[in-house]
Amino acid sequence: MEEAEMLPADRFSDAERAALYRAIFTRRDTRGEFLPDPVADELLARLLVAAHHAPSVGFMQPWSFLVVRDAAVKRRVHDAFRAADAEAALMFPEDRQGLYRSLKLQGILDAPVNLCVTCDRDRAGPVVLGRTHMPEMDLYSTVCAVQNLWLAARAEGLGVGWVSIFRPDALRAALGIPETIVPVAYLCIGHVSGLRPGPELEAKGWRQRLKLAELVRLDGWDGPAPDGDLRAALDA
Ligand SMILES: Cc1cc2nc3c(=O)[nH]c(=O)nc-3n(C[C@H](O)[C@H](O)[C@H](O)COP(=O)(O)O)c2cc1C
């Protein structure tokens, strides 16, 4: 096949870079802020196109997107969430269970659009370029699609909340997903009244953002922490 002409690896303009970083830094997980306003089909399509342009191992594109708008289907999913949520609460130490229960951890019924992003691990046959020794790469590829969608949604002024408090089989049953397909992400999507300035779990004292410099090591797991300009920039 003939090679297409290369595009320039140009640096984005200052405004373009600022817009990209704004999407990254102001993206939030949204749960309690959804408005009932419908999401236009063209807008939803732009998010799905962004997701579909994610990288994937061996160009496998293992994802499918189940768009849920039907109230009865949402209720089935919400029932699956409630069952798992009750189980999850009991797994935390007793002194954290009250805080856990006070958190709103989903917007399934509030968000006008729910989206289940799935991974078909057999989409490209049993041997996939790049997945031979690390079989989980197809799942990671699907997560790349989710992140693309999440950032595109931020740029479009939409909120997205990821709900993972499900027994996978209960979620499969609620949506008729075959056993061979992995439900990777369940997303609540819609217009929102606003975005929190930082993670809600941080604001509520559940967990703080870790110091980036402590997560970086040079030339191996036991290598030194960065110093000099890199360290100063990471600490800034
Ligand atoms: C894989 C994944 C699963 C998540 N599952 C849930 C969830 O079930 N309920 C919830 O409230 N938030 C969930 N979140 C959102 C995280 O709590 C949130 O991303 C984190 O607290 C940081 O906040 P931010 O996304 O607003 O920056 C999930 C996020 C990811 C990436």
Coordinates of C-alpha atoms and ligand atoms in Angstrom, one line a residue:
M1 CA 0.0 0.0 0.0
E2 CA 1.3 3.5 -0.9
E3 CA 2.6 5.6 2.1
A4 CA 0.6 8.8 2.7
E5 CA 2.5 12.0 2.9
M6 CA 3.7 12.9 6.4
L7 CA 2.1 15.7 8.4
P8 CA 4.3 18.2 10.1
A9 CA 5.0 17.4 13.8
D10 CA 4.3 21.0 14.6
R11 CA 4.1 22.4 18.0
F12 CA 0.6 23.7 18.8
S13 CA 0.1 27.4 19.1
D14 CA 0.1 28.8 22.6
A15 CA -3.7 29.1 22.5
E16 CA -4.1 25.5 21.3
R17 CA -1.7 24.2 24.0
A18 CA -3.5 26.2 26.6
A19 CA -6.8 24.7 25.5
L20 CA -5.5 21.2 25.7
Y21 CA -4.1 21.6 29.1
R22 CA -7.2 23.4 30.3
A23 CA -9.2 20.3 29.3
I24 CA -6.8 18.1 31.1
F25 CA -6.6 20.1 34.3
T26 CA -10.3 21.0 34.6
R27 CA -11.7 17.6 33.6
R28 CA -13.7 16.3 36.6
D29 CA -15.6 13.2 37.5
T30 CA -19.2 14.5 37.8
R31 CA -21.9 12.9 39.8
G32 CA -24.3 15.3 41.5
E33 CA -24.1 18.2 39.0
F34 CA -26.1 16.8 36.0
L35 CA -28.8 18.9 34.4
P36 CA -31.7 17.2 32.7
D37 CA -31.1 19.0 29.3
P38 CA -30.8 16.5 26.5
V39 CA -27.4 15.9 24.8
A40 CA -27.8 16.6 21.1
D41 CA -27.0 13.6 18.8
E42 CA -24.3 15.6 16.9
L43 CA -22.6 16.4 20.2
L44 CA -22.8 12.8 21.4
A45 CA -21.4 11.7 18.0
R46 CA -18.4 14.0 18.4
L47 CA -17.6 12.3 21.7
L48 CA -17.9 8.8 20.2
V49 CA -15.7 9.8 17.2
A50 CA -13.1 11.1 19.7
A51 CA -13.2 7.9 21.6
H52 CA -12.9 5.8 18.4
H53 CA -9.7 7.7 17.5
A54 CA -7.9 6.4 20.6
P55 CA -4.8 4.3 20.2
S56 CA -5.3 0.6 20.5
V57 CA -2.9 -2.4 20.7
G58 CA -2.4 -3.8 17.1
F59 CA -5.0 -1.2 16.0
M60 CA -7.4 -3.7 17.5
Q61 CA -10.2 -1.1 18.3
P62 CA -11.7 -3.6 20.7
W63 CA -14.4 -1.2 22.0
S64 CA -18.1 -0.9 21.5
F65 CA -20.3 1.8 22.9
L66 CA -23.8 1.1 24.3
V67 CA -25.7 4.4 24.5
V68 CA -28.3 4.2 27.2
R69 CA -31.2 6.8 27.3
D70 CA -34.1 4.6 28.3
A71 CA -35.3 5.2 31.9
A72 CA -36.1 1.5 32.5
V73 CA -32.7 0.4 31.4
K74 CA -31.1 3.1 33.6
R75 CA -33.1 1.8 36.5
R76 CA -31.9 -1.7 36.0
V77 CA -28.3 -0.5 35.9
H78 CA -29.0 1.7 39.0
D79 CA -30.3 -1.4 40.8
A80 CA -27.0 -3.2 40.0
F81 CA -25.1 -0.2 41.4
R82 CA -27.1 -0.1 44.6
A83 CA -26.5 -3.8 45.3
A84 CA -22.7 -3.4 44.7
D85 CA -22.6 -0.2 46.7
A86 CA -24.1 -1.8 49.8
E87 CA -21.5 -4.5 49.6
A88 CA -18.7 -2.1 49.0
A89 CA -19.6 0.1 52.0
L90 CA -19.0 -2.8 54.3
M91 CA -15.5 -3.5 53.0
F92 CA -14.1 -0.2 54.4
P93 CA -13.0 0.1 58.0
E94 CA -16.0 1.0 60.2
D95 CA -14.7 4.6 60.8
R96 CA -14.8 5.3 57.1
Q97 CA -18.1 3.7 56.3
G98 CA -20.1 6.8 57.2
L99 CA -18.0 9.0 55.0
Y100 CA -18.2 6.4 52.2
R101 CA -22.0 6.4 52.4
S102 CA -22.2 10.2 52.4
L103 CA -20.4 10.3 49.0
K104 CA -22.5 10.5 45.8
L105 CA -20.8 7.9 43.7
Q106 CA -22.9 8.0 40.5
G107 CA -25.4 10.0 38.4
I108 CA -27.0 7.1 36.6
L109 CA -30.6 8.3 36.8
D110 CA -29.8 12.0 36.6
A111 CA -27.5 12.1 33.6
P112 CA -29.5 12.2 30.3
V113 CA -27.0 9.8 28.6
N114 CA -25.3 6.8 30.1
L115 CA -22.7 5.0 28.1
C116 CA -21.2 1.6 28.6
V117 CA -17.8 1.1 26.9
T118 CA -17.0 -2.5 26.4
C119 CA -14.0 -4.5 25.2
D120 CA -14.2 -7.4 22.8
R121 CA -11.1 -9.4 23.6
D122 CA -11.5 -11.5 20.5
R123 CA -12.1 -8.7 18.0
A124 CA -8.9 -9.2 16.1
G125 CA -8.5 -13.0 16.5
P126 CA -6.4 -14.8 19.1
V127 CA -3.0 -13.4 18.2
V128 CA -2.8 -9.6 18.2
L129 CA 0.3 -7.5 17.3
G130 CA 1.6 -6.1 20.6
R131 CA -0.7 -8.2 22.9
T132 CA 1.1 -11.5 22.8
H133 CA 2.9 -11.2 26.1
M134 CA 0.6 -8.7 27.8
P135 CA -2.9 -9.8 27.2
E136 CA -4.5 -7.0 29.2
M137 CA -3.4 -4.4 26.6
D138 CA -6.8 -4.6 24.9
L139 CA -8.4 -3.5 28.1
Y140 CA -5.9 -0.7 28.5
S141 CA -6.7 0.4 24.9
T142 CA -10.4 0.6 25.8
V143 CA -9.5 2.9 28.7
C144 CA -7.6 5.1 26.2
A145 CA -10.9 5.5 24.3
V146 CA -12.6 6.5 27.6
Q147 CA -10.1 9.1 28.3
N148 CA -10.3 10.6 24.8
L149 CA -14.1 10.8 25.3
W150 CA -13.7 12.3 28.8
L151 CA -11.4 15.1 27.5
A152 CA -13.6 15.8 24.5
A153 CA -16.6 16.1 26.7
R154 CA -14.8 18.6 28.9
A155 CA -14.0 20.7 25.8
E156 CA -17.6 20.5 24.8
G157 CA -18.8 21.7 28.2
L158 CA -20.2 18.3 29.2
G159 CA -19.7 16.4 32.5
V160 CA -18.7 12.7 32.7
G161 CA -18.8 10.5 35.7
W162 CA -17.3 7.0 35.7
V163 CA -19.2 4.4 37.7
S164 CA -17.4 1.2 38.5
I165 CA -19.4 0.0 41.5
F166 CA -21.0 -3.0 39.9
R167 CA -20.6 -6.7 39.8
P168 CA -19.7 -7.1 36.1
D169 CA -22.2 -9.9 35.6
A170 CA -25.0 -7.7 37.1
L171 CA -24.0 -5.0 34.6
R172 CA -23.9 -7.5 31.8
A173 CA -27.4 -8.7 32.7
A174 CA -28.8 -5.2 32.9
L175 CA -27.5 -4.4 29.4
G176 CA -27.7 -7.9 27.7
I177 CA -23.9 -7.9 27.2
P178 CA -22.6 -11.4 26.3
E179 CA -20.3 -13.2 28.6
T180 CA -17.3 -12.9 26.2
I181 CA -17.5 -9.1 26.3
V182 CA -15.9 -7.1 29.1
P183 CA -17.8 -4.0 30.3
V184 CA -14.9 -1.7 30.9
A185 CA -16.5 1.6 31.8
Y186 CA -20.0 2.8 32.7
L187 CA -20.2 6.6 32.1
C188 CA -22.8 9.1 33.0
I189 CA -22.8 12.0 30.6
G190 CA -24.7 15.3 30.4
H191 CA -24.7 19.0 30.7
V192 CA -23.7 20.1 34.3
S193 CA -24.4 23.0 36.6
G194 CA -20.7 23.5 37.2
L195 CA -17.4 21.6 37.8
R196 CA -15.6 21.3 41.1
P197 CA -12.2 22.9 41.2
G198 CA -10.6 19.6 42.2
P199 CA -11.4 16.0 42.9
E200 CA -14.4 15.7 45.2
L201 CA -12.6 12.9 47.1
E202 CA -9.9 15.3 47.9
A203 CA -12.3 18.0 49.1
K204 CA -14.1 15.5 51.3
G205 CA -10.9 14.2 52.9
W206 CA -11.0 10.7 51.4
R207 CA -7.6 11.0 49.7
Q208 CA -5.1 13.7 48.6
R209 CA -3.2 14.2 45.4
L210 CA 0.2 12.6 45.7
K211 CA 3.4 14.5 45.2
L212 CA 4.4 13.9 41.6
A213 CA 8.2 14.1 42.3
E214 CA 7.9 11.2 44.8
L215 CA 6.4 9.0 42.0
V216 CA 9.3 9.6 39.5
R217 CA 12.5 7.6 39.6
L218 CA 15.4 7.7 37.2
D219 CA 16.6 4.6 35.3
G220 CA 14.8 2.0 37.3
W221 CA 12.6 1.3 40.3
D222 CA 15.4 1.7 42.8
G223 CA 16.9 4.7 41.0
P224 CA 17.2 8.1 42.5
A225 CA 14.5 10.7 42.5
P226 CA 14.9 13.4 39.9
D227 CA 16.8 16.6 40.9
G228 CA 17.8 19.8 39.1
D229 CA 15.5 21.4 36.7
L230 CA 13.2 18.3 36.4
R231 CA 12.7 18.2 40.1
A232 CA 12.1 21.9 40.4
A233 CA 9.5 21.7 37.6
L234 CA 7.8 18.7 39.1
D235 CA 7.5 20.5 42.5
A236 CA 6.3 23.8 40.9
Ligands
LIG1 C1 -11.5 3.6 36.5 C2 -12.2 4.6 37.3 C3 -13.3 4.2 38.0 C4 -14.0 5.1 38.8 N1 -15.2 4.7 39.5 C5 -15.9 5.7 40.2 C6 -17.1 5.3 40.8 O1 -17.6 4.2 40.8 N2 -17.8 6.3 41.5 C7 -17.3 7.5 41.6 O2 -17.9 8.4 42.2 N3 -16.2 7.9 41.0 C8 -15.5 7.0 40.2 N4 -14.3 7.4 39.6 C9 -13.9 8.8 39.6 C10 -12.7 9.0 40.6 O3 -13.2 9.0 41.9 C11 -12.1 10.4 40.3 O4 -11.6 10.3 39.0 C12 -11.0 10.7 41.2 O5 -11.5 10.9 42.5 C13 -10.3 12.0 40.8 O6 -11.2 13.1 40.6 P1 -11.4 13.8 39.2 O7 -11.7 12.8 38.2 O8 -12.5 14.8 39.4 O9 -10.1 14.5 38.9 C14 -13.6 6.5 38.8 C15 -12.5 6.9 38.0 C16 -11.8 6.0 37.3 C17 -10.6 6.4 36.4

